[in-house]
Amino acid sequence: MGAVFSNQLSASTRFVGDGVRDVFPFDFDVFDAGDVRISVNDDHIETGFHIALSGSDFSGGTVHFEMPPDTGAEISIARVLRLRRLSAYDAMSLPRGDAIDRDLDFLTAAI
């Protein structure tokens, strides 16, 4: 990821449902799909959708609802990071630079 979350003004996006559309994009960086929180009408939901990340560059993705949100429903897609360790280091080996960089990126984003 390098420069973590560069040029991003927000870690969330909002939409209004039309009863037909079932795919909603987001363009903020996440480390994995578990970092994405979906709310409909300010109620956090955990089922009824699938998250597809854009790829290895961590830059956004799409939320695919199994059933389109109702007309007028407020959909919120946000990044919520749970504090966790991304890499495991042992006492007998040298940590890889990219692993340290990813851990530091995560901590920066969590702060």
PDB file of C-alpha atoms in Angstrom:
ATOM      1  CA  MET A   1       0.000   0.000   0.000  1.00  0.00           C
ATOM      2  CA  GLY A   2       2.941   2.329   0.580  1.00  0.00           C
ATOM      3  CA  ALA A   3       1.477   5.763   1.233  1.00  0.00           C
ATOM      4  CA  VAL A   4      -1.470   4.691   3.309  1.00  0.00           C
ATOM      5  CA  PHE A   5      -4.816   6.119   2.285  1.00  0.00           C
ATOM      6  CA  SER A   6      -3.402   8.932   0.183  1.00  0.00           C
ATOM      7  CA  ASN A   7      -5.816  11.440  -1.325  1.00  0.00           C
ATOM      8  CA  GLN A   8      -8.856  10.118   0.531  1.00  0.00           C
ATOM      9  CA  LEU A   9     -11.250  12.612   2.037  1.00  0.00           C
ATOM     10  CA  SER A  10     -13.551  10.076   3.670  1.00  0.00           C
ATOM     11  CA  ALA A  11     -13.656   6.499   4.895  1.00  0.00           C
ATOM     12  CA  SER A  12     -17.347   6.140   4.143  1.00  0.00           C
ATOM     13  CA  THR A  13     -19.920   6.737   1.444  1.00  0.00           C
ATOM     14  CA  ARG A  14     -23.709   6.985   1.386  1.00  0.00           C
ATOM     15  CA  PHE A  15     -26.395   6.108  -1.137  1.00  0.00           C
ATOM     16  CA  VAL A  16     -30.182   6.214  -1.326  1.00  0.00           C
ATOM     17  CA  GLY A  17     -31.900   3.022  -2.475  1.00  0.00           C
ATOM     18  CA  ASP A  18     -34.234   3.013  -5.469  1.00  0.00           C
ATOM     19  CA  GLY A  19     -35.676  -0.493  -5.077  1.00  0.00           C
ATOM     20  CA  VAL A  20     -33.817  -1.700  -8.203  1.00  0.00           C
ATOM     21  CA  ARG A  21     -30.095  -1.060  -7.790  1.00  0.00           C
ATOM     22  CA  ASP A  22     -28.279  -3.786  -5.852  1.00  0.00           C
ATOM     23  CA  VAL A  23     -24.594  -2.914  -6.428  1.00  0.00           C
ATOM     24  CA  PHE A  24     -22.942   0.017  -4.645  1.00  0.00           C
ATOM     25  CA  PRO A  25     -19.261   0.975  -5.076  1.00  0.00           C
ATOM     26  CA  PHE A  26     -16.881   2.386  -2.499  1.00  0.00           C
ATOM     27  CA  ASP A  27     -13.465   3.871  -3.225  1.00  0.00           C
ATOM     28  CA  PHE A  28     -11.778   4.080   0.173  1.00  0.00           C
ATOM     29  CA  ASP A  29      -8.966   1.709   1.126  1.00  0.00           C
ATOM     30  CA  VAL A  30      -9.548  -1.355   3.293  1.00  0.00           C
ATOM     31  CA  PHE A  31      -7.280  -4.215   4.324  1.00  0.00           C
ATOM     32  CA  ASP A  32      -9.914  -6.940   3.913  1.00  0.00           C
ATOM     33  CA  ALA A  33     -13.681  -7.315   3.512  1.00  0.00           C
ATOM     34  CA  GLY A  34     -14.100  -7.514   7.295  1.00  0.00           C
ATOM     35  CA  ASP A  35     -13.112  -3.843   7.495  1.00  0.00           C
ATOM     36  CA  VAL A  36     -16.302  -2.791   5.681  1.00  0.00           C
ATOM     37  CA  ARG A  37     -19.414  -1.980   7.736  1.00  0.00           C
ATOM     38  CA  ILE A  38     -22.801  -1.776   6.019  1.00  0.00           C
ATOM     39  CA  SER A  39     -25.767   0.084   7.480  1.00  0.00           C
ATOM     40  CA  VAL A  40     -29.264   0.515   6.065  1.00  0.00           C
ATOM     41  CA  ASN A  41     -31.356   3.274   7.638  1.00  0.00           C
ATOM     42  CA  ASP A  42     -28.701   3.572  10.382  1.00  0.00           C
ATOM     43  CA  ASP A  43     -29.083  -0.125  11.336  1.00  0.00           C
ATOM     44  CA  HIS A  44     -25.870  -2.167  11.069  1.00  0.00           C
ATOM     45  CA  ILE A  45     -26.461  -5.316   8.997  1.00  0.00           C
ATOM     46  CA  GLU A  46     -24.270  -8.401   8.696  1.00  0.00           C
ATOM     47  CA  THR A  47     -26.157 -10.530   6.161  1.00  0.00           C
ATOM     48  CA  GLY A  48     -27.897 -10.076   2.838  1.00  0.00           C
ATOM     49  CA  PHE A  49     -24.912  -8.736   0.930  1.00  0.00           C
ATOM     50  CA  HIS A  50     -21.488  -9.694  -0.425  1.00  0.00           C
ATOM     51  CA  ILE A  51     -18.379  -7.530  -0.584  1.00  0.00           C
ATOM     52  CA  ALA A  52     -16.009  -7.713  -3.552  1.00  0.00           C
ATOM     53  CA  LEU A  53     -12.694  -5.904  -3.124  1.00  0.00           C
ATOM     54  CA  SER A  54     -11.044  -4.285  -6.141  1.00  0.00           C
ATOM     55  CA  GLY A  55      -7.816  -6.248  -5.903  1.00  0.00           C
ATOM     56  CA  SER A  56      -4.404  -6.252  -4.304  1.00  0.00           C
ATOM     57  CA  ASP A  57      -4.080  -2.460  -4.170  1.00  0.00           C
ATOM     58  CA  PHE A  58      -6.665  -2.182  -1.330  1.00  0.00           C
ATOM     59  CA  SER A  59      -8.544   0.557  -3.192  1.00  0.00           C
ATOM     60  CA  GLY A  60     -12.216   0.041  -2.626  1.00  0.00           C
ATOM     61  CA  GLY A  61     -14.667  -2.413  -4.082  1.00  0.00           C
ATOM     62  CA  THR A  62     -18.376  -3.026  -4.346  1.00  0.00           C
ATOM     63  CA  VAL A  63     -21.195  -4.152  -2.078  1.00  0.00           C
ATOM     64  CA  HIS A  64     -23.674  -6.511  -3.790  1.00  0.00           C
ATOM     65  CA  PHE A  65     -27.014  -6.785  -1.996  1.00  0.00           C
ATOM     66  CA  GLU A  66     -28.958 -10.037  -2.441  1.00  0.00           C
ATOM     67  CA  MET A  67     -32.170  -7.964  -2.583  1.00  0.00           C
ATOM     68  CA  PRO A  68     -32.091  -4.308  -3.678  1.00  0.00           C
ATOM     69  CA  PRO A  69     -32.583  -1.888  -0.773  1.00  0.00           C
ATOM     70  CA  ASP A  70     -36.046  -0.326  -0.651  1.00  0.00           C
ATOM     71  CA  THR A  71     -36.772   2.987  -2.323  1.00  0.00           C
ATOM     72  CA  GLY A  72     -35.573   5.779  -0.041  1.00  0.00           C
ATOM     73  CA  ALA A  73     -33.458   3.486   2.157  1.00  0.00           C
ATOM     74  CA  GLU A  74     -30.232   5.152   3.296  1.00  0.00           C
ATOM     75  CA  ILE A  75     -27.248   2.890   2.635  1.00  0.00           C
ATOM     76  CA  SER A  76     -23.961   3.611   4.406  1.00  0.00           C
ATOM     77  CA  ILE A  77     -20.695   1.859   3.547  1.00  0.00           C
ATOM     78  CA  ALA A  78     -17.863   2.643   5.960  1.00  0.00           C
ATOM     79  CA  ARG A  79     -14.387   1.487   6.934  1.00  0.00           C
ATOM     80  CA  VAL A  80     -14.240   0.234  10.530  1.00  0.00           C
ATOM     81  CA  LEU A  81     -10.920  -1.255  11.583  1.00  0.00           C
ATOM     82  CA  ARG A  82     -10.792  -3.764  14.414  1.00  0.00           C
ATOM     83  CA  LEU A  83      -7.457  -3.605  16.174  1.00  0.00           C
ATOM     84  CA  ARG A  84      -5.574  -6.744  15.286  1.00  0.00           C
ATOM     85  CA  ARG A  85      -2.134  -7.868  14.303  1.00  0.00           C
ATOM     86  CA  LEU A  86      -1.660  -8.530  10.606  1.00  0.00           C
ATOM     87  CA  SER A  87       1.730 -10.260  10.753  1.00  0.00           C
ATOM     88  CA  ALA A  88       3.314 -12.787  13.084  1.00  0.00           C
ATOM     89  CA  TYR A  89       6.948 -12.318  14.035  1.00  0.00           C
ATOM     90  CA  ASP A  90       9.018 -14.944  15.791  1.00  0.00           C
ATOM     91  CA  ALA A  91      12.209 -14.520  17.780  1.00  0.00           C
ATOM     92  CA  MET A  92      14.393 -16.481  15.359  1.00  0.00           C
ATOM     93  CA  SER A  93      13.743 -14.742  12.030  1.00  0.00           C
ATOM     94  CA  LEU A  94      14.023 -11.279  10.584  1.00  0.00           C
ATOM     95  CA  PRO A  95      10.693  -9.649   9.734  1.00  0.00           C
ATOM     96  CA  ARG A  96      10.115  -8.802   6.073  1.00  0.00           C
ATOM     97  CA  GLY A  97      10.017  -5.122   5.200  1.00  0.00           C
ATOM     98  CA  ASP A  98       6.675  -5.392   3.389  1.00  0.00           C
ATOM     99  CA  ALA A  99       5.113  -7.056   6.456  1.00  0.00           C
ATOM    100  CA  ILE A 100       6.323  -4.254   8.714  1.00  0.00           C
ATOM    101  CA  ASP A 101       5.098  -1.668   6.192  1.00  0.00           C
ATOM    102  CA  ARG A 102       1.646  -3.286   6.082  1.00  0.00           C
ATOM    103  CA  ASP A 103       1.439  -3.386   9.895  1.00  0.00           C
ATOM    104  CA  LEU A 104       2.418   0.282  10.145  1.00  0.00           C
ATOM    105  CA  ASP A 105      -0.121   1.205   7.439  1.00  0.00           C
ATOM    106  CA  PHE A 106      -2.803  -0.613   9.428  1.00  0.00           C
ATOM    107  CA  LEU A 107      -1.888   1.159  12.667  1.00  0.00           C
ATOM    108  CA  THR A 108      -1.863   4.538  10.923  1.00  0.00           C
ATOM    109  CA  ALA A 109      -5.312   3.890   9.457  1.00  0.00           C
ATOM    110  CA  ALA A 110      -6.672   2.654  12.785  1.00  0.00           C
ATOM    111  CA  ILE A 111      -5.517   5.813  14.535  1.00  0.00           C
TER     112      ILE A 111
END
